PDB file of C-alpha atoms in Angstrom:
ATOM      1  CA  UNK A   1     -25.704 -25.001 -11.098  1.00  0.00           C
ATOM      2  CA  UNK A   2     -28.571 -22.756  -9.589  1.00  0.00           C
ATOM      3  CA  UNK A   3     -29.453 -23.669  -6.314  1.00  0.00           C
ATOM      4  CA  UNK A   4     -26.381 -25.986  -5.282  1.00  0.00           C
ATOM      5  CA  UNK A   5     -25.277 -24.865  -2.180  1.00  0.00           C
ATOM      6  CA  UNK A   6     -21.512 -23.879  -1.840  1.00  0.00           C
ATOM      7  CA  UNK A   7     -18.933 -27.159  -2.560  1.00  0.00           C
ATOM      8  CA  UNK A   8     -15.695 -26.576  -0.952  1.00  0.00           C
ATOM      9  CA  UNK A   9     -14.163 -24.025   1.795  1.00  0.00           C
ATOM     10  CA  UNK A  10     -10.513 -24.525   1.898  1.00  0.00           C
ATOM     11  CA  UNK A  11      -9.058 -23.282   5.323  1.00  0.00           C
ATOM     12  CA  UNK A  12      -6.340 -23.345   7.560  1.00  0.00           C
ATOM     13  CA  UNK A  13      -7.107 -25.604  10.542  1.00  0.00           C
ATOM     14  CA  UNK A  14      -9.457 -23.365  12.349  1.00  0.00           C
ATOM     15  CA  UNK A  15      -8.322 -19.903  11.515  1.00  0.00           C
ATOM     16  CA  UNK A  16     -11.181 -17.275  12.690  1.00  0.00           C
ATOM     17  CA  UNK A  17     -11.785 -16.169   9.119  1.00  0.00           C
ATOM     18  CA  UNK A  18     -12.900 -19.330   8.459  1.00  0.00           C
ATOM     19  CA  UNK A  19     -14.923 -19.842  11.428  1.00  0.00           C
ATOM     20  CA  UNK A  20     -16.596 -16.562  10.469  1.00  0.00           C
ATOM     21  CA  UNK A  21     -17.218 -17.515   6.916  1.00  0.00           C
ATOM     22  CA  UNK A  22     -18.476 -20.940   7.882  1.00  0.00           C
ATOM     23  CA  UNK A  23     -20.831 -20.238  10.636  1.00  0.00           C
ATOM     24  CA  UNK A  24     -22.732 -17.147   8.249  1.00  0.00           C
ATOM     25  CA  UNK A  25     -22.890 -19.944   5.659  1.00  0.00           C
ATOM     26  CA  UNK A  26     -24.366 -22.132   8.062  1.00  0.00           C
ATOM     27  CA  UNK A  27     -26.844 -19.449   9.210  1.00  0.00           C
ATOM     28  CA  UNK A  28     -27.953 -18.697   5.901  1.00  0.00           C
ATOM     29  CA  UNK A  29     -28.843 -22.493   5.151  1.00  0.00           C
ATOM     30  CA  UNK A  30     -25.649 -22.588   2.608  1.00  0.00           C
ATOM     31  CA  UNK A  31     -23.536 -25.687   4.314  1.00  0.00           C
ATOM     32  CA  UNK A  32     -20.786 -27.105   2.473  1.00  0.00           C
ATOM     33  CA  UNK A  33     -19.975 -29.914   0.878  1.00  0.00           C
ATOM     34  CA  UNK A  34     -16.317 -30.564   1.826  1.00  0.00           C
ATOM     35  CA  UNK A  35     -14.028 -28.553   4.259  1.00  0.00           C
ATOM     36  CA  UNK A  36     -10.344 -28.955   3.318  1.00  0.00           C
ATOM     37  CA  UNK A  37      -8.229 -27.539   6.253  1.00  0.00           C
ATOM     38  CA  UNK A  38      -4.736 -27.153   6.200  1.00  0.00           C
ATOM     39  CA  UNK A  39      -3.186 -28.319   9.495  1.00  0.00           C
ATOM     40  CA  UNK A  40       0.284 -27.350   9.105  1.00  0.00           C
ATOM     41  CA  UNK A  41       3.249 -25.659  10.944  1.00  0.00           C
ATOM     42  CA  UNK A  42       2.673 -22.314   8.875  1.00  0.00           C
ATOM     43  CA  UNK A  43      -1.002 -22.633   9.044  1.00  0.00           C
ATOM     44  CA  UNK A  44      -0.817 -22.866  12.753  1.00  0.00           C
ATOM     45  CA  UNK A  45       1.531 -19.333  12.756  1.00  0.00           C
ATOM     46  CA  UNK A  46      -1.080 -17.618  10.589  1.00  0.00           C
ATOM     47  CA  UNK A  47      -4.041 -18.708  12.464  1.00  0.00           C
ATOM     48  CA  UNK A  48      -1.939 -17.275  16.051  1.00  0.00           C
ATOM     49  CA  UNK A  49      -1.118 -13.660  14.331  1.00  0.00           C
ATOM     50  CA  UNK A  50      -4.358 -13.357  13.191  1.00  0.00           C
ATOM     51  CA  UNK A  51      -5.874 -14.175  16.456  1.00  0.00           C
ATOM     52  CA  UNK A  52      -3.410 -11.573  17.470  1.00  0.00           C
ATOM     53  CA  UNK A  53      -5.045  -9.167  15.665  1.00  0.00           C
ATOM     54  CA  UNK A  54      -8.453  -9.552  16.546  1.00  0.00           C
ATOM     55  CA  UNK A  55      -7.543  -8.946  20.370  1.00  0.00           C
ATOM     56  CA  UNK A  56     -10.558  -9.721  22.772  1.00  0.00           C
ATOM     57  CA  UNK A  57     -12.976 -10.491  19.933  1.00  0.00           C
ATOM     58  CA  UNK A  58     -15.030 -13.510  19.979  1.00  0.00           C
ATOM     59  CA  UNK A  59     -14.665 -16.045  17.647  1.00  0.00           C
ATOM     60  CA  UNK A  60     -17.131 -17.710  15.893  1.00  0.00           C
ATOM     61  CA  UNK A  61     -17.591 -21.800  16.853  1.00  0.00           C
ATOM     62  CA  UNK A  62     -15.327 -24.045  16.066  1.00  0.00           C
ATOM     63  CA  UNK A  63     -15.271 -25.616  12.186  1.00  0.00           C
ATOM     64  CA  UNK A  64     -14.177 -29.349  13.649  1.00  0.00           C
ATOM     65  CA  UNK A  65     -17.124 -29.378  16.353  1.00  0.00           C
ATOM     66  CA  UNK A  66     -19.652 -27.865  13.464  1.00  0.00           C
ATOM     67  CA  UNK A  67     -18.691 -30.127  10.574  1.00  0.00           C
ATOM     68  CA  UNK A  68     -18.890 -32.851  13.398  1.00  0.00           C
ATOM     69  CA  UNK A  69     -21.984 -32.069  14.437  1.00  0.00           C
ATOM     70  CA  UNK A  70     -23.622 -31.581  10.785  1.00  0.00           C
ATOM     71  CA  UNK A  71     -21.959 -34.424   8.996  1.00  0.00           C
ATOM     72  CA  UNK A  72     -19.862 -31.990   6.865  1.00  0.00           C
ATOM     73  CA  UNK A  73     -16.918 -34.286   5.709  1.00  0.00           C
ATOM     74  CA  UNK A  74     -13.681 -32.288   6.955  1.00  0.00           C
ATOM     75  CA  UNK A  75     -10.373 -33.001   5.349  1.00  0.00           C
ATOM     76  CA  UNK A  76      -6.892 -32.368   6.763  1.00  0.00           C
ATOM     77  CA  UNK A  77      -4.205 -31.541   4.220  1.00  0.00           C
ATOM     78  CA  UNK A  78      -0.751 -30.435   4.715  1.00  0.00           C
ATOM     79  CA  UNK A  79      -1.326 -26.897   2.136  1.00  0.00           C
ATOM     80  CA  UNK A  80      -3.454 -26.364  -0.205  1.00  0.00           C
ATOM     81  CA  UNK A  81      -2.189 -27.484  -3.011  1.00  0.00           C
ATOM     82  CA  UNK A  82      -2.718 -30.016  -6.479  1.00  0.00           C
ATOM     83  CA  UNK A  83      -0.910 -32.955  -4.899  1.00  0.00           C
ATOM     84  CA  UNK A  84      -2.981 -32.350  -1.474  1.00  0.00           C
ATOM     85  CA  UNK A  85      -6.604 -31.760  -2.577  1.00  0.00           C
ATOM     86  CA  UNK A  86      -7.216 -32.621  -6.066  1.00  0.00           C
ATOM     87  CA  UNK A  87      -8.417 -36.073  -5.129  1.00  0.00           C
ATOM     88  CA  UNK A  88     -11.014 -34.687  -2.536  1.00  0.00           C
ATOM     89  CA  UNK A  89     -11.634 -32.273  -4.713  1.00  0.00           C
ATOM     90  CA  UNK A  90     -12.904 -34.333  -7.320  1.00  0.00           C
ATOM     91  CA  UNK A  91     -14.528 -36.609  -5.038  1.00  0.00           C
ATOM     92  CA  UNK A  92     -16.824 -33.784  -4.054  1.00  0.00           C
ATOM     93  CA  UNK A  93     -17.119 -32.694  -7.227  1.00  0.00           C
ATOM     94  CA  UNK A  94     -17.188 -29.038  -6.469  1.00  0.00           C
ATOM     95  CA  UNK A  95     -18.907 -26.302  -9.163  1.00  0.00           C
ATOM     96  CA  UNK A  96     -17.375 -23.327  -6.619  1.00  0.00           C
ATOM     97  CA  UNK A  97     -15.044 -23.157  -4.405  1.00  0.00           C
ATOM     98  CA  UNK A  98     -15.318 -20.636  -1.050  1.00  0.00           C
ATOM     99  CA  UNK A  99     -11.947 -19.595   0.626  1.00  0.00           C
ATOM    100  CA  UNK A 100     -11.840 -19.581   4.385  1.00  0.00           C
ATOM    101  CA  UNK A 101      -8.287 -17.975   5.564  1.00  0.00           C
ATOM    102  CA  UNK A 102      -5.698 -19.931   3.530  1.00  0.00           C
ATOM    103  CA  UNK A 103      -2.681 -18.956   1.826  1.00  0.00           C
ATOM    104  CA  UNK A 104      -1.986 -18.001  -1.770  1.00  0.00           C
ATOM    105  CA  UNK A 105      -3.695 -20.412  -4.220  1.00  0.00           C
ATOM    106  CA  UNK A 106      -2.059 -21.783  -6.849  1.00  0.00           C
ATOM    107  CA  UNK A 107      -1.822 -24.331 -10.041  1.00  0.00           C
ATOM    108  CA  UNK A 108      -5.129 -26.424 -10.494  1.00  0.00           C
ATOM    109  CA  UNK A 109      -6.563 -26.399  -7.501  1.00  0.00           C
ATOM    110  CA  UNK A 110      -7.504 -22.246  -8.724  1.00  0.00           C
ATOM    111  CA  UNK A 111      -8.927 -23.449 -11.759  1.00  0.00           C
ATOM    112  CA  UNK A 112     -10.374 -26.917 -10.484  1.00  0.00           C
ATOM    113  CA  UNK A 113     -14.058 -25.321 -10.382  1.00  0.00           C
ATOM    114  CA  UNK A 114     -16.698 -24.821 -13.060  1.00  0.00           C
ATOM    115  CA  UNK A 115     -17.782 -21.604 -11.373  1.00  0.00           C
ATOM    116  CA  UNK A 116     -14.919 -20.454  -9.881  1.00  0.00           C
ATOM    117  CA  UNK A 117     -13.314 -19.723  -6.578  1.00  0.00           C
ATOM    118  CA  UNK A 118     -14.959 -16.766  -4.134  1.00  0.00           C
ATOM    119  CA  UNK A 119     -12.271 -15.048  -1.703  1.00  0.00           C
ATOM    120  CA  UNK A 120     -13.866 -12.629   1.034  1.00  0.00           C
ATOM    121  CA  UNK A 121     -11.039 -10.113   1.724  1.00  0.00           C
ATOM    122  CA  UNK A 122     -11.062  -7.367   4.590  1.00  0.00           C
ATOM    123  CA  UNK A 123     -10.242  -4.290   2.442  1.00  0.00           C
ATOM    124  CA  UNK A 124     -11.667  -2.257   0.051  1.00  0.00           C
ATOM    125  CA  UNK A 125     -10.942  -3.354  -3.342  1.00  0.00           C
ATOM    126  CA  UNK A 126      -9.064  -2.469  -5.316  1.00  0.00           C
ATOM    127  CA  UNK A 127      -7.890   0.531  -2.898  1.00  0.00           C
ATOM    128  CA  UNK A 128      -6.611  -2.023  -0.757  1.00  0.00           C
ATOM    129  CA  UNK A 129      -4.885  -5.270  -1.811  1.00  0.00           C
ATOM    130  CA  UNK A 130      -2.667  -7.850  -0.485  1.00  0.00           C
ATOM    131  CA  UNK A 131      -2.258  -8.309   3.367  1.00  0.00           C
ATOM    132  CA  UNK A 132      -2.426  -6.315   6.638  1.00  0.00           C
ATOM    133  CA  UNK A 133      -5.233  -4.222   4.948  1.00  0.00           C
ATOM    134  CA  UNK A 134      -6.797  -3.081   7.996  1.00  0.00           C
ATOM    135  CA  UNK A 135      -3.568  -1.661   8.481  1.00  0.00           C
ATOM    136  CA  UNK A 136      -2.271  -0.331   5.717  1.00  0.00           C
ATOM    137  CA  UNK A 137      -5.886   1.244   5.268  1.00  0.00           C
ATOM    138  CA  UNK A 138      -5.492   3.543   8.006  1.00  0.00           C
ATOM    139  CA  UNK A 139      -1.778   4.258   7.398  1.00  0.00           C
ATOM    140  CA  UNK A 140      -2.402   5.571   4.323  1.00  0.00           C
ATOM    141  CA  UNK A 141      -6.001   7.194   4.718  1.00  0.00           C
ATOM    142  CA  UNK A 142      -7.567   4.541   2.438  1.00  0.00           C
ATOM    143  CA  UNK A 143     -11.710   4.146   4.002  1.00  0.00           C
ATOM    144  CA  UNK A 144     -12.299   0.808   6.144  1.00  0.00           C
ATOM    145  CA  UNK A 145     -14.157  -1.965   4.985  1.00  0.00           C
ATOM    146  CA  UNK A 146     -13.883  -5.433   2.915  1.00  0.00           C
ATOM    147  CA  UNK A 147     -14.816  -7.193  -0.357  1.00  0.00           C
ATOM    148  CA  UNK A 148     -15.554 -10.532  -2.061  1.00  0.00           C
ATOM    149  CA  UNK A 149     -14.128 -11.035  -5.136  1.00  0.00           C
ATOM    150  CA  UNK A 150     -13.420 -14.076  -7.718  1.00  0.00           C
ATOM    151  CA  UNK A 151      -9.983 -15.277  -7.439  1.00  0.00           C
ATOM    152  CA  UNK A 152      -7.135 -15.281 -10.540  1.00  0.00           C
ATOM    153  CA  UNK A 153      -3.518 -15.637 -10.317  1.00  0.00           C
ATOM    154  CA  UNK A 154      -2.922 -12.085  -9.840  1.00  0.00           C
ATOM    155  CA  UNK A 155      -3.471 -11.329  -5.699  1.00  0.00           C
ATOM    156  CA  UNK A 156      -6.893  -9.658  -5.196  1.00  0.00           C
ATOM    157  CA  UNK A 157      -7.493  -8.489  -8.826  1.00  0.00           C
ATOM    158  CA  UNK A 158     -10.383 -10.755  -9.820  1.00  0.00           C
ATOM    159  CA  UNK A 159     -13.877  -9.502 -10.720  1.00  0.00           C
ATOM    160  CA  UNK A 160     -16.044  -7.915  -8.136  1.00  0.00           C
ATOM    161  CA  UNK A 161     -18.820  -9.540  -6.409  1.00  0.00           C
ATOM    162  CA  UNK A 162     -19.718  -7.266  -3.250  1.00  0.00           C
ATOM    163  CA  UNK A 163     -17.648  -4.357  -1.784  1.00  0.00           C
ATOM    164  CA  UNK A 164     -18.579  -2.654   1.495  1.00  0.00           C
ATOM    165  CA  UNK A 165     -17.323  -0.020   3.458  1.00  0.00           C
ATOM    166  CA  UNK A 166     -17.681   0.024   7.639  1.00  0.00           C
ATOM    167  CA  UNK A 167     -17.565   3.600   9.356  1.00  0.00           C
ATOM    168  CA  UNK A 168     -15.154   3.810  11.795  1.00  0.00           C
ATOM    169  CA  UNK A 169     -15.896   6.205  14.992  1.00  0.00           C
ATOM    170  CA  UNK A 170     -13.088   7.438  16.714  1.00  0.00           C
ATOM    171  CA  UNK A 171     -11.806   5.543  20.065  1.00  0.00           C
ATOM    172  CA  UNK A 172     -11.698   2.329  17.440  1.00  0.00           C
ATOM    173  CA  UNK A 173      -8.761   0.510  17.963  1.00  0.00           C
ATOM    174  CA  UNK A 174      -6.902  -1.542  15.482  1.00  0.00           C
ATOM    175  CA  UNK A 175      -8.104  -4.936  16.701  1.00  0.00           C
ATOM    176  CA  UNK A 176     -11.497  -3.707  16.543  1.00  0.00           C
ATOM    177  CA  UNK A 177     -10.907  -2.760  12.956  1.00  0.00           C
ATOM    178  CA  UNK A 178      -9.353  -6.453  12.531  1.00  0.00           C
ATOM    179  CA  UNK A 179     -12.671  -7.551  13.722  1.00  0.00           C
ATOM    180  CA  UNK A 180     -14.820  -5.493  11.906  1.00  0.00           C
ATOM    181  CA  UNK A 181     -13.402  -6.360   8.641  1.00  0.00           C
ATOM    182  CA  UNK A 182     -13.459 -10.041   9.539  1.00  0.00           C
ATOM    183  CA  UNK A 183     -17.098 -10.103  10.393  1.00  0.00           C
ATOM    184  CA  UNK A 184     -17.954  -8.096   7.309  1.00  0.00           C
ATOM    185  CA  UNK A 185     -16.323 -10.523   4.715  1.00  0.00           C
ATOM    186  CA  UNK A 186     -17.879 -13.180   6.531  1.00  0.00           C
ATOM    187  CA  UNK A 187     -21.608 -11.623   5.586  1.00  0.00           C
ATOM    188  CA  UNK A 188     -20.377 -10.486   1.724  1.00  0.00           C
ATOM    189  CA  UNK A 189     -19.147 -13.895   1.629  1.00  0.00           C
ATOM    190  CA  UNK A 190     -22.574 -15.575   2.594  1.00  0.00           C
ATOM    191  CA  UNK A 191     -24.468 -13.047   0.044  1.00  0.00           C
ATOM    192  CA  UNK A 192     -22.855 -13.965  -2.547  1.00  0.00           C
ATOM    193  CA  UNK A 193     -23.000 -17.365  -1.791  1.00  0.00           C
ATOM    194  CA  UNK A 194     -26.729 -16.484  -1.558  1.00  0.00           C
ATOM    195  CA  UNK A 195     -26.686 -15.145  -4.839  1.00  0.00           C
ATOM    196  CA  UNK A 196     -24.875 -17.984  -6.262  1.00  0.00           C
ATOM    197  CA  UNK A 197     -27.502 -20.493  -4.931  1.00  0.00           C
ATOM    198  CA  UNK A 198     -29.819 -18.395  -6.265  1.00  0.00           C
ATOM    199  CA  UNK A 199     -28.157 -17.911 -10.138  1.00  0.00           C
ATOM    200  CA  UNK A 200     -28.194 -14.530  -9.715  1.00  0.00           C
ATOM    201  CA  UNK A 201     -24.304 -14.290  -9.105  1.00  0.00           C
ATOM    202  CA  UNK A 202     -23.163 -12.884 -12.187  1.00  0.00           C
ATOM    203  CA  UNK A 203     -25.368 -10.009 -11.965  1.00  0.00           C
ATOM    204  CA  UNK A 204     -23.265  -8.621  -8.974  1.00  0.00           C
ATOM    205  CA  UNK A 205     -20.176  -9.236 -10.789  1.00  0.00           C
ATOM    206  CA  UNK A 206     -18.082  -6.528 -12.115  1.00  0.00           C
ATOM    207  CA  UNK A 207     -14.023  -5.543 -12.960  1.00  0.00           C
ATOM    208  CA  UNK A 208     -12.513  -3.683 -10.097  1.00  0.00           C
ATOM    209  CA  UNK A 209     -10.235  -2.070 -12.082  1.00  0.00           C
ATOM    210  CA  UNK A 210      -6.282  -0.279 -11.286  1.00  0.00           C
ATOM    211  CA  UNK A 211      -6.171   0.901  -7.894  1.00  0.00           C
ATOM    212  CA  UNK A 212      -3.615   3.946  -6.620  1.00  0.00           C
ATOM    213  CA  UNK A 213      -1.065   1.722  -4.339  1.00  0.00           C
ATOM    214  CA  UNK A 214       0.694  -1.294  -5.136  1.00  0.00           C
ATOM    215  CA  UNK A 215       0.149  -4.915  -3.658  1.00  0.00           C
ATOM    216  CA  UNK A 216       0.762  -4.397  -0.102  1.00  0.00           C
ATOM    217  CA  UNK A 217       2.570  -6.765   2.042  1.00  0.00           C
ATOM    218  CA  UNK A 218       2.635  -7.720   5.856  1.00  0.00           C
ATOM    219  CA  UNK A 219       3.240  -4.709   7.912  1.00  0.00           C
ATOM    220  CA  UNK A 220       6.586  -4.048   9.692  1.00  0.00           C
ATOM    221  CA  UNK A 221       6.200  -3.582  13.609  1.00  0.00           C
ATOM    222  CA  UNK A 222       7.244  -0.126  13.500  1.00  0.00           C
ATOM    223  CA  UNK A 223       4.647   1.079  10.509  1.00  0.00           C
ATOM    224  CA  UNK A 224       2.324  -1.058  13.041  1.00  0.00           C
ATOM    225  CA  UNK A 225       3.006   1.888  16.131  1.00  0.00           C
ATOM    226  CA  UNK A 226       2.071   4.650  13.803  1.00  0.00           C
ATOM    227  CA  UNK A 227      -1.185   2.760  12.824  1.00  0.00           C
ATOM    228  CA  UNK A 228      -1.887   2.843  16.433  1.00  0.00           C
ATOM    229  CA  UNK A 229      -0.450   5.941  16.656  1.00  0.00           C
ATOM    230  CA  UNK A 230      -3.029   7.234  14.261  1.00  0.00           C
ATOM    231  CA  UNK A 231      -5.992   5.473  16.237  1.00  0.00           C
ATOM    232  CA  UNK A 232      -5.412   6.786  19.736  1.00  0.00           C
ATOM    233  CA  UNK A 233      -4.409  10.352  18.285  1.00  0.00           C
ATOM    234  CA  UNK A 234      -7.491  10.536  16.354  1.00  0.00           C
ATOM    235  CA  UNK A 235      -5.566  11.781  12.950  1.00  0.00           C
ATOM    236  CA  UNK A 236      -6.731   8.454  10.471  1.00  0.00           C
ATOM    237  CA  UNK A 237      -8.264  10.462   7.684  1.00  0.00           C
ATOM    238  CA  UNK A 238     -11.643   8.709   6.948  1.00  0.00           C
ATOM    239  CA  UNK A 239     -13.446   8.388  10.420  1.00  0.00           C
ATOM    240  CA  UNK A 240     -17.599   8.310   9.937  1.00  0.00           C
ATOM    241  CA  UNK A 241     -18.359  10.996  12.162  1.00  0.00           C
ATOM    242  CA  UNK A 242     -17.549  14.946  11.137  1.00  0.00           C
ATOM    243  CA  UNK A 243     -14.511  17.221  12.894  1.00  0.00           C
TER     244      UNK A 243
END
C-alpha cells in the first residue's frame, strides 16, 4: 500500500550490510516494522568475512542499539527460514520485505509478501551475479558498482529496480571497493524504498535480462591475489579516470 513504510528487514545478527541498509532507511524516515536477525553459527562466519572485506571501513551503528532505541521490535531466529519466521512474519503483517545481508531465501518466506521482497546487491546486474562481486568484477574487467533488484528463486535474476555504477580511481584497493559497493546498495536500497512509500515503485522496475558470465561463486584465495594483483598494478580494465 502507498505510503507504508518498509515491513520487514531480515538480517544476519548485525552484519554491516544490514547496518548500512538500516541506518539509510532510518535517515530517510523509512523505519521498519520488524527486524528478523539470524543469530547463528554461520551467520556469525558471514558477518566476520565480510567485515574482512571491508578492512578499516566504518560501520554504520549498531541494528540492536537502533531498534532499541526506536522501539523497532527485533527478532532473533536461528535462519531464515518458514519454520523460523512465518509466525513473526504474519504478526507484522508485512506488504514488502527488505533484505539486510542474509543468506539464500527460500520456500514461503520468498513469497510471504504482497509486494515482494527487495535485495540490494553490490554488483552490477546482471553483469555481475552471485557472490564476491566486487571481486570477480575486477577479475574479469566487469565496471564497479551495485543494484537493487526484486528477489525470485533464481539468484539475482529478478526485475530491476535501480542499478548504479561507482568510478573507481586507481590506488583503490579491494576493501575500499567492498566498501563502496556496500554503501551504494545501502542508498539504492533506501530509494527504492522511497519509491515504494511513495507508489511510484513499479515505474523503476524493469527485466535485467541474460548477462555474459555465469552465477559466480565465493572467490578462491588465490583468484583473490590476482584481484589485488590487478589493484596495486593498475591493469583492472574499467578505472574512471583516462590512460
Amino acid at each position: 500500500m502507498p505510503g507504508r513504510p518498509p515491513s520487514a528487514i531480515p538480517g544476519i545478527r548485525e552484519h554491516p550490510f544490514g547496518r548500512e541498509m538500516l541506518s539509510r532507511l532510518l535517515a530517510a524516515g523509512l523505519p521498519p516494522a520488524l527486524i528478523l536477525e539470524e543469530d547463528s553459527a554461520l551467520g556469525d562466519l558471514e558477518r566476520r568475512k565480510f567485515r574482512e572485506r571491508i578492512g578499516a571501513h566504518p560501520v554504520a551503528p549498531s541494528i540492536a542499539a537502533r531498534a532499541e532505541e526506536l522501539g523497532i521490535p527485533l527478532v532473533s531466529v536461528e535462519a531464515h527460514r518458514d519454520e523460523y519466521c512465518l509466525e513473526p512474519l504474519r504478526a507484522a503483517d508485512p506488504d514488502l520485505i527488505v533484505l539486510g545481508g542474509t543468506r539464500i531465501l527460500r520456500g514461503e518466506l520468498l513469497a510471504y509478501p504482497r509486494d515482494g521482497v527487495l535485495n540490494s546487491h553490490p554488483g552490477l546486474l546482471p553483469e555481475c551475479r552471485g557472490s564476491a562481486s566486487p571481486a570477480w568484477s575486477v577479475y574479469h574487467d566487469i565496471p564497479i558498482g551495485a543494484s537493487c533488484h526484486f528477489c525470485t528463486e533464481a539468484i539475482d535474476e529478478g526485475d530491476l529496480v535501480g542499478r548504479r555504477e561507482i568510478a573507481v580511481r586507481r590506488g583503490a584497493t579491494y576493501e575500499d571497493l567492498c566498501f563502496a559497493t556496500l554503501v551504494e546498495a545501502g542508498r539504492l536500497m533506501a530509494e527504492a524504498v522511497q519509491a515504494y512509500a511513495e507508489g511510484r515503485l513499479d515505474e523503476l522496475r524493469r527485466p535485467q535480462g541474460p548477462s555474459p558470465h555465469p552465477t559466480f561463486r565465493n572467490m578462491p584465495d588465490e583468484l583473490l591475489e590476482v584481484v589485488r594483483a590487478k589493484l596495486r598494478d593498475g591493469t583492472y580494465g574499467c578505472y574512471a579516470e583516462p590512460e
